[in-house]
Coordinates of C-alpha atoms and ligand atoms in Angstrom, one line a residue:
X1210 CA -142.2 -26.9 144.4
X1211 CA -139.3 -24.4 144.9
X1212 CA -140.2 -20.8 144.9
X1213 CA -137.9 -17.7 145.1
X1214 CA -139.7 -15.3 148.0
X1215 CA -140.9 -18.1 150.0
X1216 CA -140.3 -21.9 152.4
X1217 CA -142.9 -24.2 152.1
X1218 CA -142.3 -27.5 154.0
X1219 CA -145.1 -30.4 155.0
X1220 CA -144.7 -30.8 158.4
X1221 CA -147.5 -34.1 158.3
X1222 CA -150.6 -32.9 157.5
X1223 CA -149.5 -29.4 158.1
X1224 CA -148.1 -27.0 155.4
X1225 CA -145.9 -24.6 156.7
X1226 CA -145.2 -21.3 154.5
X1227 CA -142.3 -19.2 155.5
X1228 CA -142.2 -15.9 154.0
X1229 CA -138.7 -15.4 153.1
X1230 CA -137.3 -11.9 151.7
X1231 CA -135.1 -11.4 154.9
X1232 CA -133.6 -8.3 153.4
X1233 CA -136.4 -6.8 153.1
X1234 CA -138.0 -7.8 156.4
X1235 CA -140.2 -9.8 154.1
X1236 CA -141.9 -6.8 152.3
X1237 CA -144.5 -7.5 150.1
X1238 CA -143.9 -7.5 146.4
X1239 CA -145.4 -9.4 143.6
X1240 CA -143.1 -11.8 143.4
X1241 CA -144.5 -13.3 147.3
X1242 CA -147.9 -12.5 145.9
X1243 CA -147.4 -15.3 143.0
X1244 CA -145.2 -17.6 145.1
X1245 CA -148.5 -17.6 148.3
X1246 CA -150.8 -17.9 145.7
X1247 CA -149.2 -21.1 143.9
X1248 CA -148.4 -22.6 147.5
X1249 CA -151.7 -22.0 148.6
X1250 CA -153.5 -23.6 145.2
X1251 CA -151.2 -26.6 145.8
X1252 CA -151.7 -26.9 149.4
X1253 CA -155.9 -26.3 148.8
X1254 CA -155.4 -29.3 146.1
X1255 CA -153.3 -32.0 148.4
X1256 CA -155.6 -34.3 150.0
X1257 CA -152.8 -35.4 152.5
X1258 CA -152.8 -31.7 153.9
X1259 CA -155.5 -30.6 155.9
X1260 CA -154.1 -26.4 157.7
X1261 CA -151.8 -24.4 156.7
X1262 CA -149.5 -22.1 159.0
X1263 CA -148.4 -18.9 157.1
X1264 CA -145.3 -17.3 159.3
X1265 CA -142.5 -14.7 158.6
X1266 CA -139.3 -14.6 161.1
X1267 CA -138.3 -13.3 164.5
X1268 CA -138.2 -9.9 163.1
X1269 CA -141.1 -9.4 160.6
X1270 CA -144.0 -11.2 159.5
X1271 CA -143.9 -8.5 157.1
X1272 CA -142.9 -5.0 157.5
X1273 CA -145.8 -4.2 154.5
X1274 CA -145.9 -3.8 150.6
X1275 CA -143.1 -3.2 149.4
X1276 CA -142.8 0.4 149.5
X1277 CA -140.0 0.3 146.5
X1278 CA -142.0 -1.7 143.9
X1279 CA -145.4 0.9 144.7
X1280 CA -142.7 4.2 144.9
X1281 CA -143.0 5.2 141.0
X1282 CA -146.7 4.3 140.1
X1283 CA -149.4 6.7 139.3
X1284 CA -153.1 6.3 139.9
X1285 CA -153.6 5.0 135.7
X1286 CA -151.4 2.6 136.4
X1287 CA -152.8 1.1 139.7
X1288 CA -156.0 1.1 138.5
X1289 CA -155.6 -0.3 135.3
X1290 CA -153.7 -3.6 136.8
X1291 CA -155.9 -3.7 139.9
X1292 CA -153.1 -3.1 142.3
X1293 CA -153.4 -6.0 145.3
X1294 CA -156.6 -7.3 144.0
X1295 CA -154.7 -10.6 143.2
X1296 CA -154.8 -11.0 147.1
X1297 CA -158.3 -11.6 147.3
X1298 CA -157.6 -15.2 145.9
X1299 CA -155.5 -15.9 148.8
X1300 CA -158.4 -15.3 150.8
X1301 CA -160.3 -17.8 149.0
X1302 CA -158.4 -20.4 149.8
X1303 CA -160.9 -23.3 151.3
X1304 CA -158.5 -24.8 154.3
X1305 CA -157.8 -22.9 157.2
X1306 CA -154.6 -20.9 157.3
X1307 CA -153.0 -19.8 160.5
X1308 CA -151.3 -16.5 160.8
X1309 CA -148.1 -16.9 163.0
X1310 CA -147.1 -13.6 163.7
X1311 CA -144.0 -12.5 165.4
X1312 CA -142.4 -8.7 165.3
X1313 CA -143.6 -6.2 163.0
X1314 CA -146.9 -7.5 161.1
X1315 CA -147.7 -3.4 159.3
X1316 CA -149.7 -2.0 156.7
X1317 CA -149.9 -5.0 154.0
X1318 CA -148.5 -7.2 156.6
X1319 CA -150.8 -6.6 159.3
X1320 CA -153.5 -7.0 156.4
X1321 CA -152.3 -10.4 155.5
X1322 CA -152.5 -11.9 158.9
X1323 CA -156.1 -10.9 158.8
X1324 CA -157.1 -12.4 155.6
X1325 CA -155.8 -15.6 157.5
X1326 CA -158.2 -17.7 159.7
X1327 CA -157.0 -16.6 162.8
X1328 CA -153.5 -14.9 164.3
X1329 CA -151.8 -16.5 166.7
X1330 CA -148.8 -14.1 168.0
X1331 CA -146.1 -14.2 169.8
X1332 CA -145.3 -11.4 172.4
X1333 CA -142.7 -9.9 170.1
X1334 CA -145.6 -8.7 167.3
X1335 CA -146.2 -5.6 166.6
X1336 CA -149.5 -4.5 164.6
X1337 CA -149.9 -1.5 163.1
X1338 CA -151.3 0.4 159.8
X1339 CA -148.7 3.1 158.9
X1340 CA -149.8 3.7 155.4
X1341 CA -151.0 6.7 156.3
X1342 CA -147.7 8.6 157.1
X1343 CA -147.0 7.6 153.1
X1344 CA -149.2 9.6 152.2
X1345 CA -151.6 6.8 151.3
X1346 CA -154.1 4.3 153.3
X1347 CA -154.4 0.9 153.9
X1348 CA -154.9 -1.2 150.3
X1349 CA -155.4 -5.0 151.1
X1350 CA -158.2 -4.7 153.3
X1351 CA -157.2 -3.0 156.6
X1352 CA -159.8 -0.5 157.1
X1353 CA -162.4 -3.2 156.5
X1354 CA -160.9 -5.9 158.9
X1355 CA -159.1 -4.4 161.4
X1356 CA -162.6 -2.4 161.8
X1357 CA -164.6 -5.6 161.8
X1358 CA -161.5 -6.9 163.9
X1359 CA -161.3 -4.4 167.1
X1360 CA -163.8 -1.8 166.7
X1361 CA -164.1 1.6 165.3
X1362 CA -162.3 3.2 167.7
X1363 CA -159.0 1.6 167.9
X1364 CA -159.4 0.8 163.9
X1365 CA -159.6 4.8 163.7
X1366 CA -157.1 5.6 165.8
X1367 CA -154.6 3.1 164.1
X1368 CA -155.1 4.1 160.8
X1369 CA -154.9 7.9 161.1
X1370 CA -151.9 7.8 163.8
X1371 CA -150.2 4.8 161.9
X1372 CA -149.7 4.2 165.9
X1373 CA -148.5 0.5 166.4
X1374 CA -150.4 -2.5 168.9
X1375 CA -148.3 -4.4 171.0
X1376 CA -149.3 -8.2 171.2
X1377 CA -151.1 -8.0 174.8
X1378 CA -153.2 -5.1 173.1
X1379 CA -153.9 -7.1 170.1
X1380 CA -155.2 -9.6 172.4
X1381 CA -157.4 -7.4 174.5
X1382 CA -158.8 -5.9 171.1
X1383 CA -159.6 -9.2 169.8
X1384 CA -157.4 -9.2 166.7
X1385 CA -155.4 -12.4 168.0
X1386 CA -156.6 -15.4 169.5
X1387 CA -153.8 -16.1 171.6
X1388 CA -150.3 -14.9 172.2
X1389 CA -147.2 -17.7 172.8
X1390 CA -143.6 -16.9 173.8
X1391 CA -141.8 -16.2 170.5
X1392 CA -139.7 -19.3 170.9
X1393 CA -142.7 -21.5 170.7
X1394 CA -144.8 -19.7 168.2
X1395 CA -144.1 -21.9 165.2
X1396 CA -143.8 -25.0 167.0
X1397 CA -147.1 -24.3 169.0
X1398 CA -149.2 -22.9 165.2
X1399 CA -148.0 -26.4 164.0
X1400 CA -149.5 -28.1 166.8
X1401 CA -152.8 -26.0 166.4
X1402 CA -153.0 -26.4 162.9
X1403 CA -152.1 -30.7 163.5
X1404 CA -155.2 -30.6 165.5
X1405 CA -157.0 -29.0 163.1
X1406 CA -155.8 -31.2 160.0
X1407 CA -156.5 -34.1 162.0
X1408 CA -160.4 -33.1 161.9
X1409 CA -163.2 -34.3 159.7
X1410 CA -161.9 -32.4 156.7
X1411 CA -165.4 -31.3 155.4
X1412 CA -166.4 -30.5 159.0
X1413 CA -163.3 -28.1 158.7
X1414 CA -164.7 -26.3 155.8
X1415 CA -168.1 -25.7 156.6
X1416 CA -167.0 -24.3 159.9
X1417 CA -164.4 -22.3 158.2
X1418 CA -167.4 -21.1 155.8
X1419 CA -169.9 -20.3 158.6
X1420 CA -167.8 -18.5 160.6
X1421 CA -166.8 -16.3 157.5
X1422 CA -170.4 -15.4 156.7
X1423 CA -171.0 -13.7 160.1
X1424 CA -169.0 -10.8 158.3
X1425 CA -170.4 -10.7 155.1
X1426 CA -174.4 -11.3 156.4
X1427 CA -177.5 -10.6 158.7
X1428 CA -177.6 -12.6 161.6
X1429 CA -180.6 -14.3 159.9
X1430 CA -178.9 -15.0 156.8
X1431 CA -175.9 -15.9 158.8
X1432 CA -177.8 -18.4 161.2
X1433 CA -179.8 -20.0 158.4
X1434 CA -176.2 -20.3 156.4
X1435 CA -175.0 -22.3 159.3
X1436 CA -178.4 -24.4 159.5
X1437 CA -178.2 -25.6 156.5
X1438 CA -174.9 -26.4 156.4
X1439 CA -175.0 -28.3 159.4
X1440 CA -177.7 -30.1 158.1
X1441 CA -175.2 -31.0 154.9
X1442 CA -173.0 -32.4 156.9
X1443 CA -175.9 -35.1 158.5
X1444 CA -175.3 -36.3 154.6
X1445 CA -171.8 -37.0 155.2
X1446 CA -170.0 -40.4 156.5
X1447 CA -168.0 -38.6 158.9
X1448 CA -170.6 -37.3 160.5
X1449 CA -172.2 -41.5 161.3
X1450 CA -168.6 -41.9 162.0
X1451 CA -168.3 -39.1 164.5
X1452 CA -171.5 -40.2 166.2
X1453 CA -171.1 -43.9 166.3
X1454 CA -167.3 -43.4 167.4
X1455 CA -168.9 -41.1 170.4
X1456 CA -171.0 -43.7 171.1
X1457 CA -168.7 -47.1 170.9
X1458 CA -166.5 -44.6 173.5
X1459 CA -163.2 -44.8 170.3
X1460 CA -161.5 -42.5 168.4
X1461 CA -163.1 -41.7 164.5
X1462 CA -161.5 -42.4 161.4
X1463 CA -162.4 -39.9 159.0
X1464 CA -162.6 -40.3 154.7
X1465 CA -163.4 -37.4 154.1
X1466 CA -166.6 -38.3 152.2
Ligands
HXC2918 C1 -139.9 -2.1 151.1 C2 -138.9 -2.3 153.2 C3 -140.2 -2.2 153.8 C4 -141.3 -2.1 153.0 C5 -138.7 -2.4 155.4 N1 -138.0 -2.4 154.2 N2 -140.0 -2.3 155.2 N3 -138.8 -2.3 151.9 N4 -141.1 -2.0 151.6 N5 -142.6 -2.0 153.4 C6 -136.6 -2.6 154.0 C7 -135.9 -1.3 154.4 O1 -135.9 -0.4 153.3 C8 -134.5 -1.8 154.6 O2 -133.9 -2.0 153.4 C9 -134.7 -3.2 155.3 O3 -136.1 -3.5 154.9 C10 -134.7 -3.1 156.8 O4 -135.5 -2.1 157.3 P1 -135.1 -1.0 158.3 O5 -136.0 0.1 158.2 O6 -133.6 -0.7 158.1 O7 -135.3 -1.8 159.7 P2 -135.6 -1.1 161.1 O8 -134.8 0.1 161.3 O9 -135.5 -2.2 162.1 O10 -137.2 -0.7 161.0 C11 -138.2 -1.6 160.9 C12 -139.5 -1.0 160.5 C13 -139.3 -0.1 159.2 C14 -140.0 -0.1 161.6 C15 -140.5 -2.1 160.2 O11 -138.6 -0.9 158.2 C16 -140.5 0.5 158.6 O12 -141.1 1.4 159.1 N6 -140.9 -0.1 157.4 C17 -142.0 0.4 156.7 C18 -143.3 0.0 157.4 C19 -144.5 0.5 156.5 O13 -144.7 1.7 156.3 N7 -145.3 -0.4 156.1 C20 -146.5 0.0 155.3 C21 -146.1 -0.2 153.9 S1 -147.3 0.4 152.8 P3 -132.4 -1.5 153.1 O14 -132.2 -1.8 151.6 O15 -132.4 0.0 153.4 O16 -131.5 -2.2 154.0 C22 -148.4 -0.9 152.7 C23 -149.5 -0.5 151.9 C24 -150.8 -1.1 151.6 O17 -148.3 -1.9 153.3 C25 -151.6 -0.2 150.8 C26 -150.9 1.0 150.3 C27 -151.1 1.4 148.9

């Protein structure tokens, strides 16, 4: 399909989405909110795609919500449409979606990248929740995951000073797994995300899932989640696959079943 805000390209069992308002150094507006979400139900529904990278470009992953289309609302009207809760469904997209983050990645930008799986960045990005110096707050999430993300402390500081993280911070902090020179980040998110696509797919979501639940449970309920899970998976073919390949000392084919 051909949308307006952003690229989407198969790259093999990779889809890679581009986020594409240049002019607007790929601010978010509800235009890219209806174009991600109709990628992302397409890309959940392809059986010949297995991760997703999500990127923006040298300059901006995306410099936030589009500050223009938010300007001349009032509270009635925010309320009454849900303002952002459409993003939520990107979040509930059952594949694994890389963030590949280069330059500024603020307010709704920075949110996005965390609603992804995981961030790689490359050691131009720039993370930071500014909302605050617009008078408002973070609305997609930030306080919640950038909290859960790097601490109180640095989640505090970031949101009350609007104060930006360079990517060797963000990688202290924990908010990015790795960071690449920005030549190689979309190459190297490809590769990650090949390896990934190339895995048992159903192995892929339950680990997906698991990991998930360590934010939203106990430990007990998180560790029994897992459990049983894991045991699910002892009902799956990859799974005599995986083990019988181990053992013959050959690669697996997967089915998916
Ligand atoms: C709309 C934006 C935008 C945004 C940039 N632009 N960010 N438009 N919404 N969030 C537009 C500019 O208006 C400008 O358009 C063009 O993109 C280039 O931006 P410049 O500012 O000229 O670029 P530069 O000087 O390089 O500065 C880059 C920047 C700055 C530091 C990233 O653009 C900036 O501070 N942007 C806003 C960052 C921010 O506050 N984000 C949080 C948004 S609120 P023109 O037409 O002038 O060329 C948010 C809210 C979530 O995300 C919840 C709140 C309810």
């Amino acid at each position: 399909a051909e949308y307006e805000t952003i690229l989407v390209e198969k790259r093999g069992r990779v889809t890679l989405v581009t986020l594409n308002r240049p002019k607007a150094l790929n601010a978010l507006n509800s235009q890219i909110l209806a174009d991600l979400l109709a990628a992302m139900a397409d890309f959940d529904a392809d059986d010949s795609q297995g991760c997703a990278v999500l990127t923006g470009s040298e300059k901006a992953f995306a410099a936030g919500a589009d500050i223009k289309e938010m300007q001349g609302q009032g509270f009635a009207e925010m309320y009454a449409s849900n303002f952002f809760a459409g993003w939520e469904d990107f979040t509930r997209t059952r594949k694994p979606v890389i963030a590949a983050v280069a330059g500024y990645a603020l307010g709704g930008g920075c949110e996005v990248a965390m609603m992804c799986d995981f961030i790689l960045a490359a050691d131009t990005a720039k993370f930071g929740q500014p909302e605050i110096k617009l008078g408002v707050s973070p609305g997609m999430g930030g306080s919640q995951r950038l909290t859960r993300a790097v601490g109180k402390a640095k989640a505090m500081e970031m949101c009350l000073t609007g104060r930006m993280m360079d990517a060797e911070e963000a990688e202290r902090a924990g908010l990015v797994s790795r960071i690449i020179p920005a030549t190689d980040l979309v190459e190297e998110a490809v590769k990650v995300a090949t390896a990934i696509a190339e895995m048992p797919p159903l192995a892929v979501k339950a680990n997906k899932e698991m990991v998930n639940a360590a934010y939203e449970t106990t430990l007990q309920q998180g560790v029994q989640f897992e459990r049983r899970l894991f045991h699910g998976l002892f009902g799956t073919e990859d799974q005599s696959e995986g083990m019988a390949a181990f053992v013959e000392k050959r690669p697996g084919k997967w089915t998916g079943k």
